Short mmCIF file of C-alpha atoms and ligand atoms in Angstrom, two decimals:
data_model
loop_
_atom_site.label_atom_id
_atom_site.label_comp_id
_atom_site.label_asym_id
_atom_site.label_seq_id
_atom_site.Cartn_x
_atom_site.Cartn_y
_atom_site.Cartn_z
CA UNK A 970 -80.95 146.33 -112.91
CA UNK A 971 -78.27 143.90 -111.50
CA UNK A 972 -75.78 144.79 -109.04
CA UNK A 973 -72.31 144.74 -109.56
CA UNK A 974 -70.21 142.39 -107.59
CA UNK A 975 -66.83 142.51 -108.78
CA UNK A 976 -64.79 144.98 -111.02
CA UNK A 977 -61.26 143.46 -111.73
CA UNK A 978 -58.98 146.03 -113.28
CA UNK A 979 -56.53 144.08 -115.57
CA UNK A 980 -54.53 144.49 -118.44
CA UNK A 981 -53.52 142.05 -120.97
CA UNK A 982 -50.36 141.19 -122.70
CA UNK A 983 -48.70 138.27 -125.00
CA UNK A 984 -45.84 136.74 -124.73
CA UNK A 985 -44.54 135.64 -128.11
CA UNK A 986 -48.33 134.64 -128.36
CA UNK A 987 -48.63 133.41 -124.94
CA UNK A 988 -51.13 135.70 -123.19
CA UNK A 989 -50.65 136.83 -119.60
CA UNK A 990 -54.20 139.04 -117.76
CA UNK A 991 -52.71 141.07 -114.90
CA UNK A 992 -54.86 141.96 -112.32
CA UNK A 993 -53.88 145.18 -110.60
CA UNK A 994 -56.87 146.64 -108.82
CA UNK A 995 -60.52 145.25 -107.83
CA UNK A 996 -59.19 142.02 -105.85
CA UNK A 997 -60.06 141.54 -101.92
CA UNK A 998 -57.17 141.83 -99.70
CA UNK A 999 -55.71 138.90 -99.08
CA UNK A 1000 -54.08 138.36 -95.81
CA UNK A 1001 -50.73 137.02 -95.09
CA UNK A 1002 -47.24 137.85 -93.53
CA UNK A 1003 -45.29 136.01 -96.75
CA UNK A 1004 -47.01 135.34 -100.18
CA UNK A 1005 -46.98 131.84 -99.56
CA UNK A 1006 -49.25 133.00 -96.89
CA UNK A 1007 -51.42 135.18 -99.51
CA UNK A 1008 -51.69 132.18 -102.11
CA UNK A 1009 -53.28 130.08 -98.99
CA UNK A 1010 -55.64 133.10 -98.46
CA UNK A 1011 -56.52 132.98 -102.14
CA UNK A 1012 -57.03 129.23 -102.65
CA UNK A 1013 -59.38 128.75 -99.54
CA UNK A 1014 -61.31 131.82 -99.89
CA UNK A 1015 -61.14 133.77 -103.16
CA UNK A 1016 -60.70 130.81 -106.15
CA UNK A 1017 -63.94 131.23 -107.67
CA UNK A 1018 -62.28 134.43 -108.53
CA UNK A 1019 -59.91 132.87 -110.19
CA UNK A 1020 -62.37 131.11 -112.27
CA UNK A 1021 -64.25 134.09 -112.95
CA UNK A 1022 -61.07 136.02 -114.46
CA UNK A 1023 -59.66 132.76 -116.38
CA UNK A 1024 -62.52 131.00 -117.40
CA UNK A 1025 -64.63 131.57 -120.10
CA UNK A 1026 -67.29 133.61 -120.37
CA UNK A 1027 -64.52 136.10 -119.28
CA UNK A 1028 -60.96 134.27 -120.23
CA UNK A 1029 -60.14 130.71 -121.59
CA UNK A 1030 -58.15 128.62 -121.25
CA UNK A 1031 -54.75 129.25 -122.33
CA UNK A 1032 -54.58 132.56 -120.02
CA UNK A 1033 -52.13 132.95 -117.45
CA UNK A 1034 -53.14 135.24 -114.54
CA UNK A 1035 -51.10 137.24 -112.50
CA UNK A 1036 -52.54 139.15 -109.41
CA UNK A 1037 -50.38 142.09 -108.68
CA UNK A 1038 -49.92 142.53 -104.44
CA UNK A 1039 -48.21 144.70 -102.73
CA UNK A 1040 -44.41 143.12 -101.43
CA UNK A 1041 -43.63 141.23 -98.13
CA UNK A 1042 -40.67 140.98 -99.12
CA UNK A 1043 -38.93 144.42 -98.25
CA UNK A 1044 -36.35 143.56 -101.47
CA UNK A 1045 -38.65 143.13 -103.76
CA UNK A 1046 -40.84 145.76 -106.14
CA UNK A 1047 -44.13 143.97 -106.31
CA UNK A 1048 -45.53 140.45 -105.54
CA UNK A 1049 -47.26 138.25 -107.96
CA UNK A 1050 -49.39 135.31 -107.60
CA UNK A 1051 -49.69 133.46 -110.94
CA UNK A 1052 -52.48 131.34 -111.58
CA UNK A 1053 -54.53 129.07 -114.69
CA UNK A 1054 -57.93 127.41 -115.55
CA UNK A 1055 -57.23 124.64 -113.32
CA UNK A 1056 -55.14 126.16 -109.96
CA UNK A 1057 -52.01 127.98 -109.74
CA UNK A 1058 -48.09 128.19 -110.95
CA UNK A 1059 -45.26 128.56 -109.24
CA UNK A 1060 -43.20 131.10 -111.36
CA UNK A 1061 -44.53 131.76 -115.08
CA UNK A 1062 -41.78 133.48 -117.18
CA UNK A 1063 -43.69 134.70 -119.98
CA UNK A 1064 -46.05 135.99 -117.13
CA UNK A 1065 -43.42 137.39 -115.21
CA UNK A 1066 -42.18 139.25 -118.94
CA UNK A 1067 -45.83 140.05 -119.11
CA UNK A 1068 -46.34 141.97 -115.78
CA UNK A 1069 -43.57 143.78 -116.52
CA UNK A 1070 -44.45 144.81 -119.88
CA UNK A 1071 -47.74 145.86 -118.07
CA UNK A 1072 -46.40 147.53 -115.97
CA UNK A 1073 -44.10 149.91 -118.01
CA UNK A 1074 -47.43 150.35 -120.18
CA UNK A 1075 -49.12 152.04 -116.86
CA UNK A 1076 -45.50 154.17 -116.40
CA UNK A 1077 -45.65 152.35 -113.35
CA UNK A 1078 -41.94 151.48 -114.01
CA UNK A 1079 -39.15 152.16 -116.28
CA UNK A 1080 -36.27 150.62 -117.71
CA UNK A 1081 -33.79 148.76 -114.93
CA UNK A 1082 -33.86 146.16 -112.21
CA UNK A 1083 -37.22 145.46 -110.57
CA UNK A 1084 -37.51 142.20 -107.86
CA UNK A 1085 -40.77 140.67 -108.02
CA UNK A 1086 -41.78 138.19 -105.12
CA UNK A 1087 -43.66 134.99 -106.54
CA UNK A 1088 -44.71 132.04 -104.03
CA UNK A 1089 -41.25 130.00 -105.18
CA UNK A 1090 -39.05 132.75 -104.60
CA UNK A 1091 -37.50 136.32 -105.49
CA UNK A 1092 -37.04 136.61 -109.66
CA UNK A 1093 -35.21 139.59 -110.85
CA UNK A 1094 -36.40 141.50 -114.11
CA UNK A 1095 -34.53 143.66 -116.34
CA UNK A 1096 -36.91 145.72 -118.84
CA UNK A 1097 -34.31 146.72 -121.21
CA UNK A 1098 -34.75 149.50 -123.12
CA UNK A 1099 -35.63 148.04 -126.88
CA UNK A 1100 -39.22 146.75 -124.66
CA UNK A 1101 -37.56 143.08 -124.19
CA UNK A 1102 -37.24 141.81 -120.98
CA UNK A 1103 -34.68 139.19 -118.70
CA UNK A 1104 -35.86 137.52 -115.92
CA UNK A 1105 -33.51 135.98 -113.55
CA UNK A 1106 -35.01 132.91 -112.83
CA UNK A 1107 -35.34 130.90 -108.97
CA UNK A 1108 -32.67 128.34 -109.06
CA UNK A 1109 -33.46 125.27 -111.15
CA UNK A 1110 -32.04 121.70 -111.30
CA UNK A 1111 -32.34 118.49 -112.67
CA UNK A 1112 -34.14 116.14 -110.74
CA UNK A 1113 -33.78 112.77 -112.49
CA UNK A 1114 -32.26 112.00 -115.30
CA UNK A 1115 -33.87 109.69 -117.88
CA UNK A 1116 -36.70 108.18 -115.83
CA UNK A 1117 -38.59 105.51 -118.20
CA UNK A 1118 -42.65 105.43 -117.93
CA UNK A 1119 -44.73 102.99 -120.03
CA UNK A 1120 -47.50 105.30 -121.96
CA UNK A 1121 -50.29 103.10 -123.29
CA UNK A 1122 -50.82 102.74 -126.86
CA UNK A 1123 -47.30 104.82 -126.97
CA UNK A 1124 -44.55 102.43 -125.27
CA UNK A 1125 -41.87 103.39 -123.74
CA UNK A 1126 -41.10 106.76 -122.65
CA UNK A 1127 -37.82 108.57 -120.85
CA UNK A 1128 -37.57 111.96 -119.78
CA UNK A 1129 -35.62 114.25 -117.13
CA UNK A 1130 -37.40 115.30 -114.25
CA UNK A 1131 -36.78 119.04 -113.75
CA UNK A 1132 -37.18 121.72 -111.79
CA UNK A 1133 -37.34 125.51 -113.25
CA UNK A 1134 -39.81 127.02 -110.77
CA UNK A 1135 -42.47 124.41 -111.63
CA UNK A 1136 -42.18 120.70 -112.80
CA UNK A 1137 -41.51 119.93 -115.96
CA UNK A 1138 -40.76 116.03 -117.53
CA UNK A 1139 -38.35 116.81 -120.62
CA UNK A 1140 -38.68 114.48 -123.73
CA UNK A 1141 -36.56 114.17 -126.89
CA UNK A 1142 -36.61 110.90 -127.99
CA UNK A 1143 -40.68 110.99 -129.09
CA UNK A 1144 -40.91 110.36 -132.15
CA UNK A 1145 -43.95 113.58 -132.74
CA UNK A 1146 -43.46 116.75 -135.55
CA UNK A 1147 -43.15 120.16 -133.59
CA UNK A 1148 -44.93 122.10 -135.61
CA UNK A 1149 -48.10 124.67 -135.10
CA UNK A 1150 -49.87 122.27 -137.18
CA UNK A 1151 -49.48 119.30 -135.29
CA UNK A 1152 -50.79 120.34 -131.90
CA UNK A 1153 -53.90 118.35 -131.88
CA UNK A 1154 -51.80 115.23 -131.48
CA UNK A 1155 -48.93 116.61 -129.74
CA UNK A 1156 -51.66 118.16 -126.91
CA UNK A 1157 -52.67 114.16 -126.60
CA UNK A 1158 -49.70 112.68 -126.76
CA UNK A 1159 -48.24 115.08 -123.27
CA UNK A 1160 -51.53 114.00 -121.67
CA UNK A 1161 -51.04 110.95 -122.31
CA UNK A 1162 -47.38 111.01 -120.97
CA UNK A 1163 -48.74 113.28 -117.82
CA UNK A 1164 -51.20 110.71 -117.39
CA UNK A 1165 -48.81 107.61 -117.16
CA UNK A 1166 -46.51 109.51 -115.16
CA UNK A 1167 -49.46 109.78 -112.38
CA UNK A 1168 -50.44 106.47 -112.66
CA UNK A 1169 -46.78 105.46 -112.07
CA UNK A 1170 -46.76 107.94 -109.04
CA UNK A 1171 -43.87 109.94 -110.76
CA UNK A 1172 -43.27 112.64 -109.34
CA UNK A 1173 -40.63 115.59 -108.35
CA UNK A 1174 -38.53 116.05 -105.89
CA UNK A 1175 -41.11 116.90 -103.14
CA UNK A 1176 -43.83 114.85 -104.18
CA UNK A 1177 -45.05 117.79 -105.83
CA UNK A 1178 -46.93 116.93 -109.34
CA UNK A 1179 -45.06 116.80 -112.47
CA UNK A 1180 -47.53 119.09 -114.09
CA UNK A 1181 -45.95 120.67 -117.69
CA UNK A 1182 -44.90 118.06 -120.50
CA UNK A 1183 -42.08 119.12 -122.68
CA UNK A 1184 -41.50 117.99 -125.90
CA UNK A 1185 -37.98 119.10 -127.64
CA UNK A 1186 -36.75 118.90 -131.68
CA UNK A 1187 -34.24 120.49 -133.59
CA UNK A 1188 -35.22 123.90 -135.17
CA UNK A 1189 -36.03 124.16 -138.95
CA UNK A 1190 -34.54 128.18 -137.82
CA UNK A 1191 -30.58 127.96 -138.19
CA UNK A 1192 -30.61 131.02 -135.14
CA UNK A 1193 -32.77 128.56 -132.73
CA UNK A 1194 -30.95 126.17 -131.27
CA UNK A 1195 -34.20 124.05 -130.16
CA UNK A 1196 -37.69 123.78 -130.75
CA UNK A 1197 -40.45 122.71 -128.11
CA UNK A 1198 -44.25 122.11 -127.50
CA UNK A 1199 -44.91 122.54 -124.00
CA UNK A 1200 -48.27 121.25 -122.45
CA UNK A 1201 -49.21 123.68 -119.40
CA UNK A 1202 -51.26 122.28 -116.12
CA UNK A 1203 -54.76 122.97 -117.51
CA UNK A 1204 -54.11 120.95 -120.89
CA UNK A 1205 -53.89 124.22 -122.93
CA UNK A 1206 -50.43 124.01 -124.68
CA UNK A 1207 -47.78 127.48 -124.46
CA UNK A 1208 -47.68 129.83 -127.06
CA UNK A 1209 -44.62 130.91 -125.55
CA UNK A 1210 -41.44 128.54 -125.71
CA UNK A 1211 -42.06 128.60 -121.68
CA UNK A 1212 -39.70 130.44 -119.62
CA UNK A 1213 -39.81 128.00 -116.86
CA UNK A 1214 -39.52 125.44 -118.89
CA UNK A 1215 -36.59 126.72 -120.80
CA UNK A 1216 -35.20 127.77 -116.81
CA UNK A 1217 -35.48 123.36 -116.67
CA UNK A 1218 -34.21 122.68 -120.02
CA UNK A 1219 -31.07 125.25 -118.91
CA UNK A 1220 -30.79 122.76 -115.79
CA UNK A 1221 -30.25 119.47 -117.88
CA UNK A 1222 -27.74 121.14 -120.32
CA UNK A 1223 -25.74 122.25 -117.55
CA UNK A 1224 -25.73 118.60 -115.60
CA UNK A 1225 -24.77 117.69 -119.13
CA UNK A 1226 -22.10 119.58 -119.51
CA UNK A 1227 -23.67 120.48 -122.70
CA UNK A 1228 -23.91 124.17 -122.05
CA UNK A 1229 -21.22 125.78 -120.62
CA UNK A 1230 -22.24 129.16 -117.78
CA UNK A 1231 -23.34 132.48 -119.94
CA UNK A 1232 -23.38 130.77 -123.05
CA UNK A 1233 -26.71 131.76 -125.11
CA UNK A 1234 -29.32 129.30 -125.78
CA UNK A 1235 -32.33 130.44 -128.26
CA UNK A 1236 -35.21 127.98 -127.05
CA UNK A 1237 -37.96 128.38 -130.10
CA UNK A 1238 -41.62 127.57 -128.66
CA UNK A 1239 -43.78 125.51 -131.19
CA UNK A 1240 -45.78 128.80 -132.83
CA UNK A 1241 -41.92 130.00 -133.63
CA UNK A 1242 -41.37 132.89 -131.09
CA UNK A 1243 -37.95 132.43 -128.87
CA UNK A 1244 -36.38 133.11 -126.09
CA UNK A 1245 -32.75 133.38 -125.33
CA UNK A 1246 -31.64 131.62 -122.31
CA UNK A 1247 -28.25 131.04 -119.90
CA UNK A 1248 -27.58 130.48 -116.79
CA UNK A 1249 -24.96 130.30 -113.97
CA UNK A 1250 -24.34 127.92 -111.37
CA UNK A 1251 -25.81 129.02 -108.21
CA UNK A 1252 -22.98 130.25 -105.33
CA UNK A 1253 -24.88 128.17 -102.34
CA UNK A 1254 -24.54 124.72 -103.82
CA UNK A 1255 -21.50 122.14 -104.86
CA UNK A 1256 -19.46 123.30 -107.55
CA UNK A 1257 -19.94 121.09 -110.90
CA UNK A 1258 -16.41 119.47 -110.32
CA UNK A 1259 -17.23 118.51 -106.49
CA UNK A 1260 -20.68 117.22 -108.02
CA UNK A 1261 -18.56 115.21 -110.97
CA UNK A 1262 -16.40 113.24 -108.08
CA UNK A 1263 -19.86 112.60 -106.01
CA UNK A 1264 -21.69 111.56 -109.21
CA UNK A 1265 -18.65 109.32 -109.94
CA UNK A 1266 -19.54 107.27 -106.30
CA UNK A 1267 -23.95 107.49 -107.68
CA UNK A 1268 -24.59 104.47 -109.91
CA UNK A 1269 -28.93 105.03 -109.69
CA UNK A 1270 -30.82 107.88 -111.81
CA UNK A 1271 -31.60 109.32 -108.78
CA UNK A 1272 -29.91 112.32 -109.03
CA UNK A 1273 -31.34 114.59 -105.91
CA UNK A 1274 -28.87 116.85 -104.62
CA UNK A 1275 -26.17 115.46 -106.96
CA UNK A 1276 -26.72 117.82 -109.74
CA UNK A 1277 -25.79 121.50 -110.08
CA UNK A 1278 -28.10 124.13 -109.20
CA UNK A 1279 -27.68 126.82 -111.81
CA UNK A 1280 -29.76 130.35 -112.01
CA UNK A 1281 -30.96 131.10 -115.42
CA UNK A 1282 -32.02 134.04 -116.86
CA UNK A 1283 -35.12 133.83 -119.92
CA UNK A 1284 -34.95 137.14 -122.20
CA UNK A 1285 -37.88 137.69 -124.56
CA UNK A 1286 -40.63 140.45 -125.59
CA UNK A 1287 -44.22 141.06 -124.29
CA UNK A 1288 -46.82 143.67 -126.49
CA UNK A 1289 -50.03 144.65 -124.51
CA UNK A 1290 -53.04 144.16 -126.19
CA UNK A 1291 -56.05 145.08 -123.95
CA UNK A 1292 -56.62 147.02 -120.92
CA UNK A 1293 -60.13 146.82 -119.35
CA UNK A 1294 -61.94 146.50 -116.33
CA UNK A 1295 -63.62 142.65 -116.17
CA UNK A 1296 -67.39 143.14 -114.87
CA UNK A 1297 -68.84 140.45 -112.24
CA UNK A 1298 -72.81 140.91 -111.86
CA UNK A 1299 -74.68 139.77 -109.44
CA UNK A 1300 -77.05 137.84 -111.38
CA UNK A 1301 -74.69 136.54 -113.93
CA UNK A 1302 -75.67 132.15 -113.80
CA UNK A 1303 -71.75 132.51 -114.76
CA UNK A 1304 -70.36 134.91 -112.56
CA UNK A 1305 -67.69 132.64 -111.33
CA UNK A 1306 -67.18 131.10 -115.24
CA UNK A 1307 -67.95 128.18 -117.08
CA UNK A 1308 -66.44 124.94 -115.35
CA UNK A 1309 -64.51 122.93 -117.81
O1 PYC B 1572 -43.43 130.84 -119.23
O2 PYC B 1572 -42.97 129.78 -117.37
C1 PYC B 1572 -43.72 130.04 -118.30
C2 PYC B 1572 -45.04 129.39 -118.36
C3 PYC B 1572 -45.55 128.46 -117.51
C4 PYC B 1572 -46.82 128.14 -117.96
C5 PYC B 1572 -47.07 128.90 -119.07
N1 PYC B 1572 -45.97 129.65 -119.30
#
């Protein structure tokens, strides 16, 4: 009989179909003074865990996974590292909605303000008490603002290079249907778009990979005031309409001016759920009229610095819809998954 090397406790959830796996028990301590410190700990020494809980035979690939730690941050409720089939994120907002749908499941917490660390900063989430959740977002900003990339066998491309907790390239002019039927072709025309923009050595602010394509419409819903199709790290496209990348799409409408502070925005993903979205400009930074006057004097695209910083806040629902204990055996030829 085989021996039993790992049991994970998780629980899963959706996300307006956008699945989140939160592991809460069964993980190996990682060590660390910050969680920056933690996610170090987990990528040099623990990411064939990662595989095991994401990939098949256990997961697949459009999973998010979210291993709950306790805080380092004395403000904050829990930490969370999230993570994918190819690496790890950032922030996730339909994750971050997730854990704490999970979490109120257990009775672990109830309705109110809980922080939650994540390796880009403190996000604050409000379970409200009809189940939905907000999460106050890390600040987010526009990078660049129309940046052109030749796609082969597409032409010409422009997008905004945003950030909303991870980096997103923002597309409207594209020419593609958003619709659930048409994500076969929508899936290769991001990669496509993600591939040119490496080959171009595009990239955002930091030099950090511009990993999540984001394709926008107008909504055949009168109540939605967008539609996207938004292709995640690990070329699995989100369910959800993408909390971070509704956090970056909150960024551009504000350096716009197309969105004034607290004003609602219902972002629809591409399988129809929404969330609603709004933001305000973050206290640290310039306020939007000192940033008109400086943008006046910047003639480039190169926007760094030059472009509010605005906090937004992503409200949507999460339902739980499995709560098991994932079994690693010793003997299992795919104990750590199925590399794809
Ligand atoms: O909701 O932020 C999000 C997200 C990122 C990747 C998948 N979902």
């Amino acid at each position: 009989m085989s021996s039993t090397l790992f049991n994970f406790k998780i629980i899963d959830s959706h996300t307006g179909g956008e699945p989140t796996r939160m592991v809460y028990a069964g993980f190996p301590e990682l060590t660390g003074d910050t969680i920056q410190d933690k996610l170090q700990c987990f990528k040099q020494n623990f990411d064939h865990l990662r595989q095991s809980i994401i990939l098949e035979p256990r997961g697949n690939e459009v999973l998010v996974g979210a291993l709950l730690l306790p805080a380092t941050n004395p403000d904050a409720t829990a930490g969370v590292i999230f993570f994918n089939n190819t690496g790890y994120l950032g922030m996730c907002g339909h994750g971050t909605i997730g854990v704490i749908a999970s979490l109120a499941y257990q009775q672990k917490i109830s309705a109110g303000e809980h922080w939650l660390e994540t390796s880009v900063g403190l996000v604050k989430a409000t379970l409200h008490d009809d189940g939905s959740c907000s999460v106050q977002n890390v600040p987010s900003y526009r990078y660049k603002k129309q940046v052109a990339v030749q796609v082969p066998n597409v032409g010409l491309i422009r997008g905004d290079i945003a950030w909303g907790g991870n980096w997103f390239f923002l597309v409207s002019d594209h020419g593609q249907d958003i619709h659930a039927s048409n994500v076969k072709p929508l899936t290769h025309i991001c990669l496509q778009i993600k591939q040119a923009l490496i080959a171009a050595s595009i990239t955002g602010e930091d030099g950090g990979e511009i990993d999540h394509i984001e394709l926008f419409a107008d909504s055949d819903d009168a109540q939605a005031d967008s539609k996207n199709f938004v292709l995640c790290p690990g070329g699995a496209y989100d369910r959800s309409p993408c909390g971070t990348g509704t956090s970056a799409k909150l960024a551009c409408l504000a350096a716009d001016n197309r969105l004034a502070p607290e004003q609602p925005w219902q972002q629809q993903g591409v399988v129809g759920s929404v969330f609603t979205g709004s933001y305000q400009y973050a206290t640290d930074r310039h306020s939007p009229s000192e940033l008109n006057s400086l943008n006046d004097h910047n003639n480039s695209n190169d926007l760094t610095h030059l472009e509010p910083r605005v906090v937004p806040t992503i409200c949507g629902y999460a339902h739980v819809c499995a709560e098991t204990l994932l079994i690693v055996q010793e003997d299992d030829p795919f104990q750590w998954g199925i590399p794809s």
